[in-house]
CSV table of C-alpha atoms and ligand atoms in Angstrom, one decimal:
chain,number,residue,atom,x,y,z
A,1,MET,CA,-18.4,-4.0,-5.6
A,2,LEU,CA,-15.0,-5.4,-4.6
A,3,ARG,CA,-14.5,-5.7,-0.8
A,4,PHE,CA,-11.8,-7.1,1.3
A,5,LEU,CA,-11.2,-7.7,5.0
A,6,THR,CA,-7.9,-8.6,6.6
A,7,ALA,CA,-7.3,-10.4,9.9
A,8,GLY,CA,-4.2,-11.4,11.8
A,9,GLU,CA,-1.7,-10.2,14.4
A,10,SER,CA,1.9,-9.4,13.7
A,11,HIS,CA,3.2,-12.4,15.7
A,12,GLY,CA,0.0,-14.5,15.4
A,13,PRO,CA,-0.2,-17.7,13.4
A,14,ALA,CA,-1.1,-16.1,10.1
A,15,LEU,CA,-2.6,-13.2,8.2
A,16,THR,CA,-5.8,-13.8,6.4
A,17,VAL,CA,-7.6,-11.8,3.7
A,18,VAL,CA,-11.0,-12.4,2.1
A,19,VAL,CA,-11.6,-10.7,-1.2
A,20,ASP,CA,-15.3,-10.6,-2.2
A,21,GLY,CA,-16.7,-9.5,-5.6
A,22,LEU,CA,-14.1,-10.7,-8.1
A,23,PRO,CA,-15.8,-12.0,-11.2
A,24,ALA,CA,-15.4,-15.6,-12.3
A,25,GLY,CA,-12.6,-16.4,-14.7
A,26,VAL,CA,-9.8,-14.1,-13.4
A,27,PRO,CA,-6.4,-15.9,-13.6
A,28,VAL,CA,-4.8,-16.3,-10.2
A,29,SER,CA,-1.3,-17.6,-9.6
A,30,ARG,CA,0.3,-18.1,-6.3
A,31,GLU,CA,3.6,-17.2,-7.9
A,32,ALA,CA,2.3,-13.8,-8.9
A,33,ILE,CA,0.9,-13.1,-5.4
A,34,ASP,CA,4.2,-14.2,-3.8
A,35,ALA,CA,6.2,-12.0,-6.2
A,36,ASP,CA,4.3,-9.0,-4.9
A,37,LEU,CA,4.8,-10.2,-1.3
A,38,ARG,CA,8.5,-10.4,-1.9
A,39,ARG,CA,8.6,-6.9,-3.3
A,40,ARG,CA,6.9,-5.7,-0.1
A,41,GLN,CA,9.5,-7.4,2.0
A,42,GLY,CA,12.3,-5.8,0.2
A,43,GLY,CA,13.8,-2.3,0.1
A,44,TYR,CA,16.9,-1.0,1.8
A,45,GLY,CA,16.3,-0.1,5.4
A,46,ARG,CA,14.2,-3.0,6.5
A,47,GLY,CA,14.9,-4.7,9.8
A,48,GLY,CA,15.5,-8.3,11.0
A,49,ARG,CA,11.9,-9.4,10.9
A,50,MET,CA,12.0,-9.4,7.1
A,51,GLN,CA,14.9,-11.9,7.2
A,52,ILE,CA,12.8,-14.3,9.3
A,53,GLU,CA,9.7,-14.2,7.0
A,54,THR,CA,9.5,-15.6,3.5
A,55,ASP,CA,6.0,-14.6,2.8
A,56,SER,CA,3.9,-17.0,0.6
A,57,ALA,CA,0.1,-17.0,0.2
A,58,GLU,CA,-1.9,-20.2,0.4
A,59,ILE,CA,-5.1,-19.9,-1.6
A,60,THR,CA,-7.8,-21.4,0.6
A,61,ALA,CA,-11.1,-20.5,-1.2
A,62,GLY,CA,-12.6,-19.1,-4.4
A,63,VAL,CA,-10.1,-20.4,-7.0
A,64,ARG,CA,-10.2,-23.6,-9.0
A,65,HIS,CA,-7.6,-24.7,-11.5
A,66,GLY,CA,-6.0,-21.2,-11.6
A,67,LEU,CA,-9.2,-19.2,-12.2
A,68,THR,CA,-11.6,-17.4,-9.8
A,69,LEU,CA,-15.0,-18.9,-9.3
A,70,GLY,CA,-16.9,-15.7,-8.6
A,71,SER,CA,-17.1,-16.7,-4.9
A,72,PRO,CA,-15.0,-15.0,-2.2
A,73,VAL,CA,-11.3,-15.6,-2.5
A,74,SER,CA,-9.5,-16.3,0.7
A,75,LEU,CA,-5.7,-16.1,1.2
A,76,LEU,CA,-3.6,-17.1,4.1
A,77,VAL,CA,0.0,-16.0,4.8
A,78,ARG,CA,1.7,-17.8,7.7
A,79,ASN,CA,3.9,-15.8,10.1
A,80,ARG,CA,7.1,-17.9,10.4
A,81,ASP,CA,8.1,-15.8,13.4
A,82,HIS,CA,5.1,-17.2,15.3
A,83,GLU,CA,7.2,-20.2,16.2
A,84,ASN,CA,9.1,-17.8,18.6
A,85,TRP,CA,5.9,-16.4,20.0
A,86,ARG,CA,3.7,-19.5,20.4
A,87,ASP,CA,2.8,-19.0,24.1
A,88,VAL,CA,2.9,-15.2,24.1
A,89,MET,CA,0.4,-15.1,21.2
A,90,SER,CA,-1.6,-18.2,22.0
A,91,PRO,CA,-5.4,-17.9,21.6
A,92,GLU,CA,-5.6,-20.3,24.6
A,93,PRO,CA,-5.2,-19.1,28.2
A,94,GLN,CA,-1.6,-19.2,29.3
A,95,PRO,CA,0.3,-18.9,32.6
A,96,ASP,CA,1.0,-15.2,33.6
A,97,ALA,CA,4.7,-15.6,32.7
A,98,ALA,CA,3.8,-15.9,29.0
A,99,ARG,CA,2.0,-12.5,29.0
A,100,GLU,CA,4.6,-10.8,31.3
A,101,ARG,CA,7.5,-11.9,29.1
A,102,ARG,CA,6.5,-9.7,26.2
A,103,ARG,CA,4.3,-7.1,28.0
A,104,LEU,CA,4.9,-3.6,26.8
A,105,ARG,CA,4.3,-0.6,29.1
A,106,TYR,CA,6.1,2.3,27.6
A,107,PRO,CA,4.1,3.6,24.6
A,108,ARG,CA,6.1,4.7,21.5
A,109,PRO,CA,5.4,8.3,20.4
A,110,GLY,CA,3.9,8.1,16.9
A,111,HIS,CA,2.7,4.5,17.1
A,112,ALA,CA,-0.8,3.4,18.0
A,113,ASP,CA,0.4,2.2,21.5
A,114,LEU,CA,-1.1,5.0,23.7
A,115,ALA,CA,-4.2,5.8,21.6
A,116,GLY,CA,-5.0,2.1,21.4
A,117,ALA,CA,-4.4,1.5,25.1
A,118,LEU,CA,-6.8,4.3,25.9
A,119,LYS,CA,-9.3,3.0,23.3
A,120,TYR,CA,-9.4,-0.6,24.5
A,121,GLY,CA,-8.6,0.1,28.2
A,122,THR,CA,-5.6,-2.2,28.4
A,123,ASP,CA,-2.2,-1.5,30.0
A,124,ASP,CA,-0.5,-4.2,27.9
A,125,LEU,CA,0.4,-2.4,24.7
A,126,ARG,CA,1.1,-5.8,23.0
A,127,ASN,CA,-2.7,-6.1,22.7
A,128,VAL,CA,-2.6,-2.9,20.5
A,129,LEU,CA,0.6,-3.1,18.5
A,130,GLU,CA,0.1,-6.7,17.4
A,131,ARG,CA,-2.8,-5.6,15.1
A,132,ALA,CA,-1.7,-2.0,14.6
A,133,SER,CA,1.6,-3.2,13.1
A,134,ALA,CA,2.1,-2.7,9.4
A,135,ARG,CA,2.6,-6.5,9.2
A,136,GLU,CA,-1.1,-6.2,8.2
A,137,THR,CA,0.0,-4.7,4.9
A,138,THR,CA,1.1,-8.2,3.8
A,139,ALA,CA,-2.6,-9.2,3.6
A,140,ARG,CA,-3.3,-6.0,1.6
A,141,VAL,CA,-0.6,-6.7,-0.9
A,142,ALA,CA,-1.9,-10.3,-1.3
A,143,ALA,CA,-5.4,-8.9,-2.0
A,144,GLY,CA,-3.9,-6.3,-4.3
A,145,ALA,CA,-2.3,-9.0,-6.4
A,146,LEU,CA,-5.7,-10.4,-7.1
A,147,ALA,CA,-7.0,-6.9,-8.1
A,148,ARG,CA,-3.9,-6.4,-10.2
A,149,SER,CA,-4.7,-9.7,-12.0
A,150,LEU,CA,-8.1,-8.5,-12.9
A,151,LEU,CA,-6.8,-5.1,-14.1
A,152,ARG,CA,-4.1,-6.7,-16.2
A,153,GLU,CA,-6.8,-8.6,-18.1
A,154,THR,CA,-8.3,-5.2,-19.2
A,155,GLY,CA,-4.9,-3.5,-19.9
A,156,ILE,CA,-4.6,-1.6,-16.7
A,157,GLU,CA,-1.2,-1.7,-14.9
A,158,VAL,CA,0.1,-0.2,-11.7
A,159,ARG,CA,3.7,0.7,-10.7
A,160,SER,CA,5.4,2.8,-8.0
A,161,HIS,CA,8.7,4.5,-7.3
A,162,VAL,CA,10.3,6.5,-4.5
A,163,LEU,CA,10.5,10.3,-5.0
A,164,ARG,CA,12.2,11.1,-1.7
A,165,ILE,CA,13.9,9.6,1.3
A,166,GLY,CA,14.6,12.1,4.0
A,167,THR,CA,16.6,15.0,2.5
A,168,VAL,CA,17.4,13.1,-0.7
A,169,ALA,CA,14.9,13.6,-3.5
A,170,LEU,CA,14.5,13.4,-7.3
A,171,PRO,CA,14.2,16.9,-8.8
A,172,ALA,CA,10.6,18.1,-8.6
A,173,THR,CA,10.6,18.6,-12.3
A,174,VAL,CA,11.2,14.9,-13.0
A,175,SER,CA,8.1,12.9,-14.1
A,176,ALA,CA,9.0,9.2,-14.2
A,177,SER,CA,8.1,7.6,-17.5
A,178,TRP,CA,6.5,4.2,-17.7
A,179,ASP,CA,9.7,2.5,-18.8
A,180,GLU,CA,11.7,4.2,-16.0
A,181,LEU,CA,9.2,2.8,-13.5
A,182,SER,CA,9.8,-0.7,-14.7
A,183,ARG,CA,13.5,-0.4,-13.8
A,184,VAL,CA,13.0,0.4,-10.1
A,185,GLU,CA,12.6,-3.3,-9.4
A,186,THR,CA,16.4,-3.6,-9.5
A,187,SER,CA,17.0,-0.5,-7.3
A,188,ALA,CA,17.4,-1.2,-3.5
A,189,VAL,CA,15.3,1.9,-2.8
A,190,ARG,CA,13.0,1.7,-5.9
A,191,CYS,CA,14.4,4.9,-7.3
A,192,ILE,CA,14.4,5.5,-11.1
A,193,ASP,CA,17.8,7.4,-10.9
A,194,PRO,CA,20.8,5.2,-9.8
A,195,ALA,CA,22.8,8.2,-8.4
A,196,THR,CA,19.8,9.5,-6.4
A,197,GLY,CA,19.2,5.9,-5.3
A,198,ASP,CA,22.8,5.7,-4.0
A,199,ALA,CA,22.4,8.9,-2.1
A,200,MET,CA,19.1,7.6,-0.6
A,201,THR,CA,20.8,4.4,0.7
A,202,ALA,CA,23.6,6.6,2.2
A,203,GLU,CA,20.9,8.7,3.9
A,204,ILE,CA,19.4,5.5,5.4
A,205,ASP,CA,22.9,4.3,6.6
A,206,ARG,CA,23.4,7.7,8.3
A,207,VAL,CA,20.1,7.6,10.0
A,208,LYS,CA,20.5,3.9,11.1
A,209,LYS,CA,23.9,4.7,12.6
A,210,ASP,CA,22.2,7.4,14.8
A,211,GLY,CA,19.6,4.9,15.9
A,212,ASP,CA,16.9,7.0,14.2
A,213,SER,CA,14.4,6.5,11.4
A,214,VAL,CA,13.6,8.3,8.2
A,215,GLY,CA,10.5,8.9,6.0
A,216,GLY,CA,10.0,9.9,2.4
A,217,VAL,CA,7.6,10.2,-0.5
A,218,VAL,CA,6.4,7.5,-3.0
A,219,GLU,CA,4.5,7.9,-6.2
A,220,VAL,CA,2.1,5.3,-7.5
A,221,VAL,CA,1.1,5.4,-11.2
A,222,ALA,CA,-1.7,3.5,-13.1
A,223,ARG,CA,-1.9,3.4,-16.9
A,224,GLY,CA,-4.5,2.0,-19.2
A,225,VAL,CA,-7.3,3.3,-16.9
A,226,PRO,CA,-10.4,3.9,-19.0
A,227,PRO,CA,-12.1,7.3,-18.8
A,228,GLY,CA,-15.2,7.3,-16.7
A,229,LEU,CA,-14.3,5.5,-13.5
A,230,GLY,CA,-15.7,7.2,-10.4
A,231,SER,CA,-18.3,9.9,-10.3
A,232,PHE,CA,-18.9,13.6,-9.5
A,233,ALA,CA,-22.5,12.8,-8.7
A,234,GLN,CA,-22.0,12.0,-5.1
A,235,TRP,CA,-19.1,12.8,-2.7
A,236,ASP,CA,-18.4,9.2,-1.7
A,237,ARG,CA,-18.3,8.1,-5.4
A,238,ARG,CA,-15.5,10.4,-6.4
A,239,LEU,CA,-12.5,8.4,-7.4
A,240,ASP,CA,-10.0,11.0,-6.2
A,241,GLY,CA,-11.4,10.8,-2.7
A,242,ARG,CA,-11.5,7.0,-2.8
A,243,ILE,CA,-7.8,6.8,-3.9
A,244,ALA,CA,-6.8,9.3,-1.2
A,245,GLN,CA,-8.6,7.4,1.5
A,246,ALA,CA,-7.0,4.1,0.4
A,247,LEU,CA,-3.5,5.5,0.3
A,248,MET,CA,-4.0,7.5,3.6
A,249,SER,CA,-5.1,4.2,5.3
A,250,ILE,CA,-1.6,2.8,4.9
A,251,HIS,CA,0.4,2.8,8.1
A,252,ALA,CA,2.6,5.9,8.4
A,253,VAL,CA,1.2,7.7,5.4
A,254,LYS,CA,0.5,11.3,6.5
A,255,ALA,CA,-0.4,13.1,3.2
A,256,VAL,CA,-1.6,12.2,-0.2
A,257,ALA,CA,-1.4,14.4,-3.4
A,258,LEU,CA,-3.0,13.7,-6.7
A,259,GLY,CA,-1.1,14.8,-9.8
A,260,ALA,CA,0.7,18.1,-9.1
A,261,GLY,CA,-1.1,18.1,-5.7
A,262,PHE,CA,0.2,20.8,-3.4
A,263,ALA,CA,1.7,22.8,-6.3
A,264,GLY,CA,-1.9,23.7,-7.1
A,265,GLY,CA,-1.9,26.0,-4.1
A,266,GLU,CA,0.9,28.1,-5.6
A,267,THR,CA,0.3,28.1,-9.3
A,268,ARG,CA,-2.0,30.1,-11.5
A,269,GLY,CA,-4.8,28.3,-13.3
A,270,SER,CA,-3.3,29.0,-16.7
A,271,ALA,CA,-0.1,27.2,-15.7
A,272,PHE,CA,-1.9,24.4,-13.9
A,273,HIS,CA,-4.7,23.0,-16.0
A,274,ASP,CA,-4.1,20.4,-18.7
A,275,GLU,CA,-5.2,21.9,-22.0
A,276,ILE,CA,-7.4,19.8,-24.3
A,277,LEU,CA,-6.2,19.4,-27.9
A,278,TRP,CA,-7.4,17.5,-31.0
A,279,SER,CA,-5.3,15.8,-33.6
A,280,ALA,CA,-6.7,13.8,-36.5
A,281,GLY,CA,-4.6,10.7,-35.6
A,282,ALA,CA,-4.8,10.7,-31.8
A,283,GLY,CA,-8.2,12.4,-31.2
A,284,ILE,CA,-8.3,14.2,-27.9
A,285,GLU,CA,-4.8,14.8,-26.5
A,286,ARG,CA,-3.6,16.4,-23.3
A,287,PRO,CA,-0.1,17.8,-23.5
A,288,THR,CA,0.3,17.7,-19.7
A,289,ASN,CA,-1.0,15.7,-16.8
A,290,ARG,CA,-1.0,17.9,-13.7
A,291,ALA,CA,-4.4,16.6,-12.8
A,292,GLY,CA,-3.0,13.1,-12.3
A,293,GLY,CA,-5.6,11.6,-14.5
A,294,LEU,CA,-8.6,12.7,-12.4
A,295,GLU,CA,-11.0,15.6,-13.2
A,296,GLY,CA,-14.2,16.0,-11.3
A,297,GLY,CA,-13.5,12.8,-9.3
A,298,VAL,CA,-13.6,10.8,-12.6
A,299,SER,CA,-10.7,9.1,-14.5
A,300,ASN,CA,-10.1,11.1,-17.7
A,301,GLY,CA,-8.0,8.5,-19.5
A,302,GLN,CA,-4.6,9.9,-18.6
A,303,GLU,CA,-2.2,8.1,-16.3
A,304,ILE,CA,-3.4,8.2,-12.7
A,305,ARG,CA,-0.7,9.6,-10.5
A,306,ALA,CA,-0.8,9.9,-6.7
A,307,ALA,CA,2.0,10.6,-4.2
A,308,ALA,CA,2.0,9.6,-0.6
A,309,VAL,CA,4.1,11.1,2.2
A,310,VAL,CA,5.5,8.4,4.6
A,311,LYS,CA,6.5,9.6,8.0
A,312,PRO,CA,9.6,8.2,9.7
A,313,ILE,CA,8.6,5.1,11.6
A,314,PRO,CA,8.0,5.4,15.3
A,315,THR,CA,10.2,2.6,16.7
A,316,LEU,CA,13.6,4.2,17.4
A,317,LEU,CA,16.7,2.8,19.0
A,318,MET,CA,17.4,6.3,20.3
A,319,ALA,CA,14.1,6.0,22.1
A,320,LEU,CA,12.0,9.1,22.7
A,321,ARG,CA,10.7,10.1,26.1
A,322,SER,CA,7.6,8.3,27.3
A,323,VAL,CA,5.9,7.2,30.5
A,324,ASP,CA,5.6,3.8,32.2
A,325,LEU,CA,1.8,3.2,32.2
A,326,GLN,CA,2.0,1.3,35.5
A,327,THR,CA,4.3,3.5,37.6
A,328,ARG,CA,3.6,6.8,35.7
A,329,GLN,CA,7.4,7.3,35.9
A,330,PRO,CA,9.3,8.7,32.9
A,331,GLN,CA,10.7,6.0,30.7
A,332,SER,CA,12.3,5.6,27.3
A,333,ALA,CA,9.7,4.3,24.8
A,334,SER,CA,9.7,0.6,24.1
A,335,VAL,CA,11.9,-0.7,21.3
A,336,GLU,CA,10.7,-3.6,19.3
A,337,ARG,CA,12.8,-5.1,16.5
A,338,SER,CA,12.2,-2.6,13.8
A,339,ASP,CA,12.9,-1.2,10.3
A,340,THR,CA,14.8,2.1,9.7
A,341,CYS,CA,13.1,3.1,6.5
A,342,VAL,CA,9.9,1.6,5.0
A,343,VAL,CA,9.4,4.0,2.1
A,344,PRO,CA,10.2,1.5,-0.7
A,345,ALA,CA,7.9,-1.1,0.9
A,346,ALA,CA,5.2,1.5,1.4
A,347,GLY,CA,5.2,2.1,-2.4
A,348,VAL,CA,4.4,-1.6,-3.0
A,349,VAL,CA,1.6,-1.4,-0.5
A,350,ALA,CA,0.4,1.8,-2.3
A,351,GLU,CA,0.3,-0.1,-5.6
A,352,ALA,CA,-1.9,-2.8,-3.9
A,353,MET,CA,-4.3,-0.2,-2.5
A,354,LEU,CA,-4.5,1.7,-5.8
A,355,ALA,CA,-5.1,-1.6,-7.7
A,356,LEU,CA,-7.9,-2.5,-5.3
A,357,VAL,CA,-9.6,0.9,-5.7
A,358,LEU,CA,-9.4,0.8,-9.4
A,359,ALA,CA,-10.7,-2.8,-9.6
A,360,ASP,CA,-13.6,-1.7,-7.5
A,361,ALA,CA,-14.3,1.3,-9.7
A,362,LEU,CA,-14.0,-0.7,-12.8
A,363,LEU,CA,-16.5,-3.3,-11.6
A,364,GLU,CA,-18.8,-0.6,-10.7
A,365,LYS,CA,-18.6,0.8,-14.2
A,366,THR,CA,-18.8,-2.4,-16.1
A,367,GLY,CA,-20.5,-4.9,-13.8
A,368,GLY,CA,-20.2,-8.5,-15.0
A,369,ASP,CA,-20.3,-11.8,-13.2
A,370,SER,CA,-17.5,-13.2,-15.4
A,371,LEU,CA,-14.3,-11.7,-16.8
A,372,SER,CA,-15.6,-12.2,-20.4
A,373,GLU,CA,-18.9,-10.3,-19.5
A,374,LEU,CA,-16.8,-7.5,-17.9
A,375,LYS,CA,-14.6,-7.3,-21.0
A,376,ALA,CA,-17.6,-7.1,-23.3
A,377,HIS,CA,-19.2,-4.3,-21.3
A,378,LEU,CA,-15.9,-2.4,-21.2
A,379,GLU,CA,-15.4,-2.7,-24.9
A,380,ALA,CA,-18.9,-1.3,-25.5
A,381,THR,CA,-18.0,1.6,-23.2
A,382,ARG,CA,-14.7,2.1,-25.0
A,383,SER,CA,-16.2,2.1,-28.4
A,384,GLY,CA,-18.7,4.8,-27.4
A,385,GLN,CA,-15.8,6.9,-26.0
A,386,ARG,CA,-13.8,6.4,-29.2
A,387,ALA,CA,-16.7,7.7,-31.2
A,388,LEU,CA,-16.7,10.9,-29.0
A,389,ALA,CA,-13.0,11.5,-28.5
A,390,GLY,CA,-10.9,9.4,-30.8
A,391,PRO,CA,-8.5,6.5,-29.9
A,392,LEU,CA,-7.9,7.8,-26.3
A,393,ASP,CA,-4.7,5.7,-26.3
A,394,GLN,CA,-2.4,6.8,-23.5
A,395,ARG,CA,0.5,4.5,-24.3
B,401,FMN,C1,5.6,-1.4,5.2
B,401,FMN,C2,5.6,-0.7,6.5
B,401,FMN,C3,6.5,-1.2,7.5
B,401,FMN,C4,6.5,-0.6,8.8
B,401,FMN,N1,7.4,-1.1,9.7
B,401,FMN,C5,7.4,-0.4,10.9
B,401,FMN,C6,8.4,-0.9,11.9
B,401,FMN,O1,9.2,-1.8,11.7
B,401,FMN,N2,8.4,-0.2,13.1
B,401,FMN,C7,7.6,0.9,13.3
B,401,FMN,O2,7.7,1.5,14.4
B,401,FMN,N3,6.7,1.3,12.4
B,401,FMN,C8,6.6,0.7,11.2
B,401,FMN,N4,5.7,1.1,10.3
B,401,FMN,C9,4.8,2.3,10.6
B,401,FMN,C10,3.8,2.0,11.7
B,401,FMN,O3,3.1,0.8,11.4
B,401,FMN,C11,2.9,3.1,11.9
B,401,FMN,O4,3.6,4.3,12.1
B,401,FMN,C12,1.9,2.9,13.1
B,401,FMN,O5,1.1,1.8,12.8
B,401,FMN,C13,1.1,4.1,13.5
B,401,FMN,O6,0.2,4.5,12.4
B,401,FMN,P1,0.3,5.9,11.8
B,401,FMN,O7,1.8,6.2,11.6
B,401,FMN,O8,-0.4,5.8,10.5
B,401,FMN,O9,-0.3,6.9,12.7
B,401,FMN,C14,5.7,0.5,9.0
B,401,FMN,C15,4.8,1.0,8.0
B,401,FMN,C16,4.8,0.4,6.8
B,401,FMN,C17,4.0,1.0,5.7
């Protein structure tokens, strides 16, 4: 229902995203999109590139006077750094010197360099890394801001926080409350606990001093999600699978867990499943949420909670062993200007991806060419659900 495609190279003129399927009447503000872009650029451990860029989205289609038209929405984010790369990244043919100046021949272990070179048959790794770079997530976050705007109109909100950076982690027993999640915006590492946050920044400092990189774990949470999004009727309609795919598609994400996730492999059923209770005031209640708001691939009305493991980024000042693709001689891997830790930023990207999946699943459930039609359909669904299970109010 809701589709999006991104285009753009890391040092090209701009990133573009086209979002198709938004109903008419959804409020869109450039400020709200830019606020999310700024959050993606932040986080302790980012490198020099983020100081050059001040990302801002130009709305080039699909919005009139602050509201979507129902037509595809197109957003453009210019790369300021392109000024320094004009000839190297020019779409027009250039003298060989321009290509040679920034040619990369030593693939970085863990990046797309080698696999991409083999895939496209090129010995200039620049042709690979320019698109493989996570600069692309800027376009995803811009698209996610549109999805978020639609969700907000129906009472659905998405937040994220950092659970772990390297060896420093929140205790596994801590489940961040919605209020705690709102406070991470003032934390340099987007951590709900200031003392753990300080330990995380110290961990990043240590790693940076060694010329190394460090990964971690983020959790993304959505509340207000109505029961009944997704379906168990077909494998590719399961919402759990769609969320996992969306999060796994983020650069450097290597594992995704829904709810209690991997703990399910070491827990008895009686201690794992969320019991179903009834009270006269609240109707159906669930005392726990180890399922992360998803049962049978369908949202069950509880908060949706998903965690993603972010690996340490591959560009290292203490470069790993690699090979010169031209001479076949041993070489240290290429070093591009790089971040040390991208875990907080990955959380913001995860919010965008979750928002896009939820907006898609919501539109699938409700249909509607306009926001008012969508809201009317959703209210009809909700009133049927209330008749069956009570208020179903998760706040
Ligand atoms: C927000 C964000 C920023 C990133 N910045 C860098 C970076 O500066 N240097 C780097 O080597 N990798 C960075 N990465 C990770 C790489 O893009 C990623 O490891 C690479 O594309 C290979 O994909 P894979 O790790 O999913 O296999 C970043 C990832 C994210 C989510």
